[in-house]
PDB file of C-alpha atoms in Angstrom:
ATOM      1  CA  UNK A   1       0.000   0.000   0.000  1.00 48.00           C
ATOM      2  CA  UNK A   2       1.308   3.538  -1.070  1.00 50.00           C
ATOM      3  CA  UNK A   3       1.969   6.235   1.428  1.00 50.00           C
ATOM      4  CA  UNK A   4      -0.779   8.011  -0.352  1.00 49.00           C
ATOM      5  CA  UNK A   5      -3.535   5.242   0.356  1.00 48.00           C
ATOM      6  CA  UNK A   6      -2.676   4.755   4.039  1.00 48.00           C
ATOM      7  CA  UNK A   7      -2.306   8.930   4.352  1.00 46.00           C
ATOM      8  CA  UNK A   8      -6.313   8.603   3.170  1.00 49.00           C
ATOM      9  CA  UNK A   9      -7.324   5.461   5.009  1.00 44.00           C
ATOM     10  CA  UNK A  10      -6.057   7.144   8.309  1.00 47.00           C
ATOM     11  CA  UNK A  11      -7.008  10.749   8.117  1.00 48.00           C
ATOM     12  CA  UNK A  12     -10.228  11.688   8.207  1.00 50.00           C
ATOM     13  CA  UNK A  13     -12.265  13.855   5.830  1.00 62.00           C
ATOM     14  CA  UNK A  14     -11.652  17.269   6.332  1.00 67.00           C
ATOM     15  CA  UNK A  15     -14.034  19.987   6.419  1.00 77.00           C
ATOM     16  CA  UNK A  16     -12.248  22.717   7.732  1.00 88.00           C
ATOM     17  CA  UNK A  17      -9.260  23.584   4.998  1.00 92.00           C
ATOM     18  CA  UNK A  18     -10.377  21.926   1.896  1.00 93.00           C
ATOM     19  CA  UNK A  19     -13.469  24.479   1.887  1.00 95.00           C
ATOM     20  CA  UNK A  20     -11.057  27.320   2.514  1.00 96.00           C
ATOM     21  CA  UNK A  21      -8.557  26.413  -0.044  1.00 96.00           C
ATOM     22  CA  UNK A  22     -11.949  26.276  -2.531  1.00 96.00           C
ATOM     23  CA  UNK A  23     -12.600  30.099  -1.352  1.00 97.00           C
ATOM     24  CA  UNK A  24      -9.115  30.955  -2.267  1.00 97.00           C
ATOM     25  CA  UNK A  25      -8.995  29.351  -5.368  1.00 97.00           C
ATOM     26  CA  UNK A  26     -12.337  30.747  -6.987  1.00 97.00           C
ATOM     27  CA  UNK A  27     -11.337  34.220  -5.679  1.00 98.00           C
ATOM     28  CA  UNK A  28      -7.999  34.212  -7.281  1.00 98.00           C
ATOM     29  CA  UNK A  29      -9.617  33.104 -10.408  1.00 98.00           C
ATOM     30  CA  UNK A  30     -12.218  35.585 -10.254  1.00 98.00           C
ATOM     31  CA  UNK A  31      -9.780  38.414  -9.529  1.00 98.00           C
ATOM     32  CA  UNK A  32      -7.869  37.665 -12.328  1.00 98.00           C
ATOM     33  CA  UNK A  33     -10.457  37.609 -14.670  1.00 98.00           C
ATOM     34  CA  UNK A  34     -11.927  40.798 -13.100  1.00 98.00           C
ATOM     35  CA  UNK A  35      -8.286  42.678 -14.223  1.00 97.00           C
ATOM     36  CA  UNK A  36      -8.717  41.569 -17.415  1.00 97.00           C
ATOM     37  CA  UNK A  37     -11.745  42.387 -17.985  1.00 97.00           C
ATOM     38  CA  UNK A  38     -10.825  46.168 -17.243  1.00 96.00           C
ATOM     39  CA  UNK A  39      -7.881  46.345 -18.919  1.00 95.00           C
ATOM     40  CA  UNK A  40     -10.343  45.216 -22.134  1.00 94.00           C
ATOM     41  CA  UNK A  41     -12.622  48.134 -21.263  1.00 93.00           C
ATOM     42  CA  UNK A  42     -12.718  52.135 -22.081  1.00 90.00           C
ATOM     43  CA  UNK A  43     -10.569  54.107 -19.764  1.00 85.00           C
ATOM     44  CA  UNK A  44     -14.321  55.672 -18.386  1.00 84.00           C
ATOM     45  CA  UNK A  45     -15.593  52.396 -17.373  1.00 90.00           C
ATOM     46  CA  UNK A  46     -12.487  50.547 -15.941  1.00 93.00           C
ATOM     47  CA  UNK A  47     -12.667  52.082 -12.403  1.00 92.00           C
ATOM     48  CA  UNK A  48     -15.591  50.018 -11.159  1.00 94.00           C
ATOM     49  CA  UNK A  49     -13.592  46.983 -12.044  1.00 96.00           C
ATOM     50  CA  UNK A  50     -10.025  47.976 -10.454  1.00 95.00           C
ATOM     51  CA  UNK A  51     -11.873  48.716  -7.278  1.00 95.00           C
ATOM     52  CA  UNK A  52     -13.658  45.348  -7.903  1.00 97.00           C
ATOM     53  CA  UNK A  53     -10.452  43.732  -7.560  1.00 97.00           C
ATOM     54  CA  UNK A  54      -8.962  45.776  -4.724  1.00 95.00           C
ATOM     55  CA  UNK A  55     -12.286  43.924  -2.920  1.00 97.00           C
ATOM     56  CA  UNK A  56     -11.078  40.736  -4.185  1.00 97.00           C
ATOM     57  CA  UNK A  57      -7.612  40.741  -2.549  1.00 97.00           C
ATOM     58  CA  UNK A  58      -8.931  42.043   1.070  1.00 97.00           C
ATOM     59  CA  UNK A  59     -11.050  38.661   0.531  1.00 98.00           C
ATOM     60  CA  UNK A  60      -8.604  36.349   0.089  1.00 98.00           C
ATOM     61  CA  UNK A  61      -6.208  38.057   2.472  1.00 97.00           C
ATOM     62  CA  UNK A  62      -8.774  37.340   4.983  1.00 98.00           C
ATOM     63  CA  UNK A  63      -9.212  33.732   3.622  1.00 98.00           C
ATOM     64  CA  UNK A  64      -5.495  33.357   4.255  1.00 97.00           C
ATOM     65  CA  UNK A  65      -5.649  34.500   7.566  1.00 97.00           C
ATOM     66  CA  UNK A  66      -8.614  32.605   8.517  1.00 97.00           C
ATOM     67  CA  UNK A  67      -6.794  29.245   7.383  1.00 96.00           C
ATOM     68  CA  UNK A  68      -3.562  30.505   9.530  1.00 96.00           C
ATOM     69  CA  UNK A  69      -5.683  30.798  12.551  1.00 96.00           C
ATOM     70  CA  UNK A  70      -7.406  27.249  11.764  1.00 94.00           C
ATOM     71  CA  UNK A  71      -3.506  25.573  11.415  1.00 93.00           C
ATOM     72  CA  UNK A  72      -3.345  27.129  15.316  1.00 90.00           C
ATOM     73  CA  UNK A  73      -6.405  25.212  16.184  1.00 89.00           C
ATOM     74  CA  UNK A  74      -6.599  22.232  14.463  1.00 87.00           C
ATOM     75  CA  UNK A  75      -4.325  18.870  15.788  1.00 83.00           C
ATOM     76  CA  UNK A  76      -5.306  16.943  12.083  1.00 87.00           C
ATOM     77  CA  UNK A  77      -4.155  18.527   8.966  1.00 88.00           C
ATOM     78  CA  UNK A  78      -4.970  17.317   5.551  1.00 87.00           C
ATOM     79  CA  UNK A  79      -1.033  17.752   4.495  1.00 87.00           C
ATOM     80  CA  UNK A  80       2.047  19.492   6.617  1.00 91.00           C
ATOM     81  CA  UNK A  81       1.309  22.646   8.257  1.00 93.00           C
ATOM     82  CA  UNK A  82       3.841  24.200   6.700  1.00 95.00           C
ATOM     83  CA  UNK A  83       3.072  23.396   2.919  1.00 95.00           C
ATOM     84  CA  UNK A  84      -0.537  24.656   4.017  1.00 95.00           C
ATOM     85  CA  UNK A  85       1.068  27.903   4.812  1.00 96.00           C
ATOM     86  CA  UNK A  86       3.188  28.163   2.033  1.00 96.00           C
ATOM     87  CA  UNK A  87       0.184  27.343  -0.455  1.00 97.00           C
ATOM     88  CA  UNK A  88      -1.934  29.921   1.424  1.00 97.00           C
ATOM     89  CA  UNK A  89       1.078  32.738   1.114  1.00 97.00           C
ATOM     90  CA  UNK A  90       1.978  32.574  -2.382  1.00 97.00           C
ATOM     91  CA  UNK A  91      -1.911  32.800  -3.112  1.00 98.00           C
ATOM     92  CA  UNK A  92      -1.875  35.948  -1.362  1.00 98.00           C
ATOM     93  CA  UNK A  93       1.085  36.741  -2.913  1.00 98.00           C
ATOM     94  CA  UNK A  94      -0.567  36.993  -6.485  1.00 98.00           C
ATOM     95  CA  UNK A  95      -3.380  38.552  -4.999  1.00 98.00           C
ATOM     96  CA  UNK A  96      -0.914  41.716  -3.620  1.00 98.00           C
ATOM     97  CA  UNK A  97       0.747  41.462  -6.890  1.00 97.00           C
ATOM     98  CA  UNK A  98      -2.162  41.589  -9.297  1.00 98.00           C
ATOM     99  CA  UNK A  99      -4.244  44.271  -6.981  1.00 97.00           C
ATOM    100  CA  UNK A 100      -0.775  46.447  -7.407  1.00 97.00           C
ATOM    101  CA  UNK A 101      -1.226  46.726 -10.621  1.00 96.00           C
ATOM    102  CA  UNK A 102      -4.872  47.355 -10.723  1.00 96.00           C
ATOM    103  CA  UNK A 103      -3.899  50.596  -8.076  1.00 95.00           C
ATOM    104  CA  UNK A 104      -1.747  51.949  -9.887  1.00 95.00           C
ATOM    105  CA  UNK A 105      -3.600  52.026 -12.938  1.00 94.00           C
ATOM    106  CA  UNK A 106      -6.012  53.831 -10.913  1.00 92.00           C
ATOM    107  CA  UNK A 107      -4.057  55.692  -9.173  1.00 92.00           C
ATOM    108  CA  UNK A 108      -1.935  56.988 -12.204  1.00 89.00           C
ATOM    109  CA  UNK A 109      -4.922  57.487 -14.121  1.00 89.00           C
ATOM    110  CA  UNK A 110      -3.645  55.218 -16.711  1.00 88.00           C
ATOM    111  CA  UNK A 111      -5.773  55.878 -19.994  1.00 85.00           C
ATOM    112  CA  UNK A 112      -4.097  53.893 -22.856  1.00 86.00           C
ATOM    113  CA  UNK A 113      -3.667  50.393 -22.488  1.00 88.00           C
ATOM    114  CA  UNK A 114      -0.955  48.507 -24.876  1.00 85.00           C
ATOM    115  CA  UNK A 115      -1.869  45.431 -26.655  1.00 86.00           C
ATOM    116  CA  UNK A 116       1.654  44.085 -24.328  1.00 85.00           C
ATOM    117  CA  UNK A 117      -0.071  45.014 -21.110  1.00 89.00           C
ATOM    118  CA  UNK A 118      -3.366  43.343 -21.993  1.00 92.00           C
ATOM    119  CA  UNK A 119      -1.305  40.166 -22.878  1.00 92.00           C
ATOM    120  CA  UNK A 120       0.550  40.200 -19.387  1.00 93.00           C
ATOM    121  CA  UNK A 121      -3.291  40.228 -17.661  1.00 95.00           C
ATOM    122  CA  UNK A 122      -4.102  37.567 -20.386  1.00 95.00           C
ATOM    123  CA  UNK A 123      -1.183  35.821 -18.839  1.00 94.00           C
ATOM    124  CA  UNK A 124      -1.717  36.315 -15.561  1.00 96.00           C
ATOM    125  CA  UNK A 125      -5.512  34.616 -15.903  1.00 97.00           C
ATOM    126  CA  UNK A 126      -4.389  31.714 -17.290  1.00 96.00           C
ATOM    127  CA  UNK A 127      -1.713  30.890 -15.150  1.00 96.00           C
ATOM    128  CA  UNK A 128      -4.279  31.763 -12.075  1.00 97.00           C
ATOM    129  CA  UNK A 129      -7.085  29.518 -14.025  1.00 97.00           C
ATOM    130  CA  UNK A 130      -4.435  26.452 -13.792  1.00 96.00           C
ATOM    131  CA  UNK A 131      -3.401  27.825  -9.756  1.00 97.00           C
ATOM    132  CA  UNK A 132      -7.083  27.455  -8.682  1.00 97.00           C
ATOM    133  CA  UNK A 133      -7.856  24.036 -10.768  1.00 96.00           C
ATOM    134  CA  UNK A 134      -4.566  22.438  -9.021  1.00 95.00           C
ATOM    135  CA  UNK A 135      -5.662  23.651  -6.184  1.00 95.00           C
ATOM    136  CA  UNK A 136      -8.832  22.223  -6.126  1.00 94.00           C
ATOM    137  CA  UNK A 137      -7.259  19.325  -7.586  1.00 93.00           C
ATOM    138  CA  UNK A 138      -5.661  18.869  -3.748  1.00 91.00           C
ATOM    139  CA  UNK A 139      -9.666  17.318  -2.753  1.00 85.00           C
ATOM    140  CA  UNK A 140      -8.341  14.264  -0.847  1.00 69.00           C
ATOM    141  CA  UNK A 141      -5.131  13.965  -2.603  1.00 78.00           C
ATOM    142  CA  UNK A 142      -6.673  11.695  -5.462  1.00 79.00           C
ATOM    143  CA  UNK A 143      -5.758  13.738  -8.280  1.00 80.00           C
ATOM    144  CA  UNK A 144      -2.076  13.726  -7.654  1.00 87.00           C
ATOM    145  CA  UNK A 145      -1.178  13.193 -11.307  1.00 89.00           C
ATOM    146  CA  UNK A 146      -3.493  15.902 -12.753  1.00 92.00           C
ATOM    147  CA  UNK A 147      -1.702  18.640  -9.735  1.00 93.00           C
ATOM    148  CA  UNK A 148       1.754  17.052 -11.268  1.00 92.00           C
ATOM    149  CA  UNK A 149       0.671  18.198 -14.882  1.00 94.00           C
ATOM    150  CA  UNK A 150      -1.145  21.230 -14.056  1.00 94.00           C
ATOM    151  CA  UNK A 151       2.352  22.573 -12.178  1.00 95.00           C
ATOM    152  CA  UNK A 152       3.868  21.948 -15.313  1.00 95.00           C
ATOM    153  CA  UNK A 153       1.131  24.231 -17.340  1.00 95.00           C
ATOM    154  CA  UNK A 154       2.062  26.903 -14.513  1.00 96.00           C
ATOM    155  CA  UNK A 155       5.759  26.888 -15.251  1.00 95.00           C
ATOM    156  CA  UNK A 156       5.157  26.881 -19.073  1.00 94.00           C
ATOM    157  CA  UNK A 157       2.673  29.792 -18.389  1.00 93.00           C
ATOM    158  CA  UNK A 158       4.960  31.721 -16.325  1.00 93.00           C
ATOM    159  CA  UNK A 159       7.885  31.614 -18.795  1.00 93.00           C
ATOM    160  CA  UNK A 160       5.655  33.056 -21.241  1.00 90.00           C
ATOM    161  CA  UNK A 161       4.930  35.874 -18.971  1.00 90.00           C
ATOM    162  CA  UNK A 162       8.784  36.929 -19.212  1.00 92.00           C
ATOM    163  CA  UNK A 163       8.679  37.427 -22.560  1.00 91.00           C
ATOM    164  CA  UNK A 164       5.603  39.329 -22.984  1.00 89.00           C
ATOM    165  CA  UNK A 165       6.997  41.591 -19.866  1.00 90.00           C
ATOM    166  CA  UNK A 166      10.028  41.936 -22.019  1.00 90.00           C
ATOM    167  CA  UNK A 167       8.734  42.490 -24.986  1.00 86.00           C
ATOM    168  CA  UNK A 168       6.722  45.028 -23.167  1.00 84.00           C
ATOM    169  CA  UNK A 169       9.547  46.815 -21.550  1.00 86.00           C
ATOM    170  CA  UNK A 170      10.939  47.199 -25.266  1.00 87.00           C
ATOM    171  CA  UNK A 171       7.599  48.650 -26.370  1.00 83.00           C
ATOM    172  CA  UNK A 172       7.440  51.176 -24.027  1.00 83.00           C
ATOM    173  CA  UNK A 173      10.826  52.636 -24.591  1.00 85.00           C
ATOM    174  CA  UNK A 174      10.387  52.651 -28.227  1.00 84.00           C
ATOM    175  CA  UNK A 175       6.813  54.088 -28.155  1.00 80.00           C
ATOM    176  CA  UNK A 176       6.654  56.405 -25.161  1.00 79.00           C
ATOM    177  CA  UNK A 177       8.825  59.630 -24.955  1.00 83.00           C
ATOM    178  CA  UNK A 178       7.271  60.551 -21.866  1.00 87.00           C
ATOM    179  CA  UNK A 179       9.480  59.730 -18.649  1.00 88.00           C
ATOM    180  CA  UNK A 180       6.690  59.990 -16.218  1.00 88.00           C
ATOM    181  CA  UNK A 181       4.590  57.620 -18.679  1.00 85.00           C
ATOM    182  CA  UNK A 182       7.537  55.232 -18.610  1.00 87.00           C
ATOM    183  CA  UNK A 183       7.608  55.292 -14.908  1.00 90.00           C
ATOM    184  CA  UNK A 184       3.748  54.473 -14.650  1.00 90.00           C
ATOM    185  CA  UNK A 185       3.466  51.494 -17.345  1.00 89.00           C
ATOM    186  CA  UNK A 186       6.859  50.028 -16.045  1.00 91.00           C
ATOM    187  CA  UNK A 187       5.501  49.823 -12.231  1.00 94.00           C
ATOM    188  CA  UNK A 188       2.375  48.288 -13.590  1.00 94.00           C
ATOM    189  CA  UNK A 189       4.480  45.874 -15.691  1.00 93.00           C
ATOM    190  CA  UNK A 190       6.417  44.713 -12.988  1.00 95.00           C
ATOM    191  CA  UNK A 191       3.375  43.956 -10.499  1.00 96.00           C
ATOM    192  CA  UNK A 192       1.792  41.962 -13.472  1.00 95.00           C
ATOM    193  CA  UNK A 193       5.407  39.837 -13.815  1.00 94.00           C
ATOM    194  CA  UNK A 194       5.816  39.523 -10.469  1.00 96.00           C
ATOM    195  CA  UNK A 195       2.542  38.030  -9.824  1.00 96.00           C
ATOM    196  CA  UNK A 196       2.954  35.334 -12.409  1.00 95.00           C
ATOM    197  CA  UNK A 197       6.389  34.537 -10.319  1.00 95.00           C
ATOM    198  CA  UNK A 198       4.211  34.002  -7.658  1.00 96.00           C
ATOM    199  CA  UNK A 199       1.788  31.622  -9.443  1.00 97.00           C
ATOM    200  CA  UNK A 200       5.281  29.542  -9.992  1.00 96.00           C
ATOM    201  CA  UNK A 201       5.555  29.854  -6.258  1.00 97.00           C
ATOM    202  CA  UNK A 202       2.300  28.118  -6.256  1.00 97.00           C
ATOM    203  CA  UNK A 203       3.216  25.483  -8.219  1.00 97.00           C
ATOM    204  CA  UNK A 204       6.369  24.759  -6.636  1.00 96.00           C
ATOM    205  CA  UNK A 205       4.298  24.053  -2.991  1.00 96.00           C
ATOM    206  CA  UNK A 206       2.356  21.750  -4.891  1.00 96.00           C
ATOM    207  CA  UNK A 207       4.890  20.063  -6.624  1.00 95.00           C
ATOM    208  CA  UNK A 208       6.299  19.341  -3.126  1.00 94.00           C
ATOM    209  CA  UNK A 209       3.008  18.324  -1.559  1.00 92.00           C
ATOM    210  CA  UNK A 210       2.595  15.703  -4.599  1.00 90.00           C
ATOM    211  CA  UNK A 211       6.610  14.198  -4.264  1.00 90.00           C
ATOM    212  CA  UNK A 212       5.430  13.661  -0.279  1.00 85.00           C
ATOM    213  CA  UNK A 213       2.040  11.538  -0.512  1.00 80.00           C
ATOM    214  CA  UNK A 214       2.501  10.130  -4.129  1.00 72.00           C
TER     215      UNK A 214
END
């Protein structure tokens, strides 16, 4: 018998984190999608949305904490505290990232959006659509194989995030004369990249979490 079958046999069902890690996952998903949808929008219509997604990270923030406060409480874990944790933070990681960049497009009143920065949020919500299925994937450890492949999607999806960014980057300096303008698109940029880094952050807490209980 595998590790993995007596790990199930012996631990009961839980109903504490796996419903938590659910919440995270659709609310990453949704936030993503809720960025992209502005950034595909007129400049007059797109604050409703970047406030939308402001929302979005306070609620998984509080998800996160919530499931850091259940670890205190709870003797039986459905996997190591510590790879809960880790899951948990780079979640909220993406979540900081992406709701940086929707601030700042606020916040610097950001009117024209390239065809580059609408393919970095285009990135950004597919790698989150493959976070949130592996993570849901986690449902008593039975999918093991599909959270294997869907890591790999992640990592793929991520790597084509650094090129957009730096094909981006180029764009910018080639197009915009404007130093302030520079300034602005290349602080957005760089929360968009960074928050795909964090999906691979993801990815690399579930690769772990698969290695221990395949």
């Amino acid at each position: 018998m595998s590790l993995n079958s007596i790990f199930q046999f012996l631990v009961p069902k839980d109903k504490t984190f796996y419903p938590l890690f659910e919440q995270a996952a659709g609310k990453i998903k949704l936030l993503s999608e809720t960025l992209h949808d502005a950034v595909n929008l007129p400049a007059s219509d797109r604050e409703k949305l970047l406030r939308e997604v402001e929302v979005l990270k306070s609620e998984i923030e509080a998800i996160v904490q919530t499931t850091r406060v259940e670890l205190g409480r709870n003797f039986i874990t459905p996997f190591d505290r510590e790879d809960i944790n880790n899951l948990m933070t780079a979640v909220d990681e993406i979540a900081d990232h992406l709701s940086d960049a929707a601030s700042r497009m606020r916040l610097y009143q950001i009117e024209k959006v390239t065809k580059p920065l609408r393919k970095l949020t285009e990135a950004n919500l597919e790698a989150c659509t493959q976070v949130a299925q592996s993570i849901l994937d986690l449902k008593d450890m039975k999918n093991l194989k599909a959270i294997a492949e869907g890591c790999k999607v992640i990592l793929r999806l991520e790597r084509k995030a650094d090129k957009v960014f730096d094909k981006a980057v180029a764009d910018i300096f080639e197009n915009e004369t404007n130093a302030i303008e520079i300034i602005k698109y290349k602080e957005v940029m760089d929360a968009l990249e960074t928050a795909t880094d964090s999906c691979r952050r993801v990815a690399n807490v579930l690769e772990t979490i698969t290695v221990k209980y395949a």
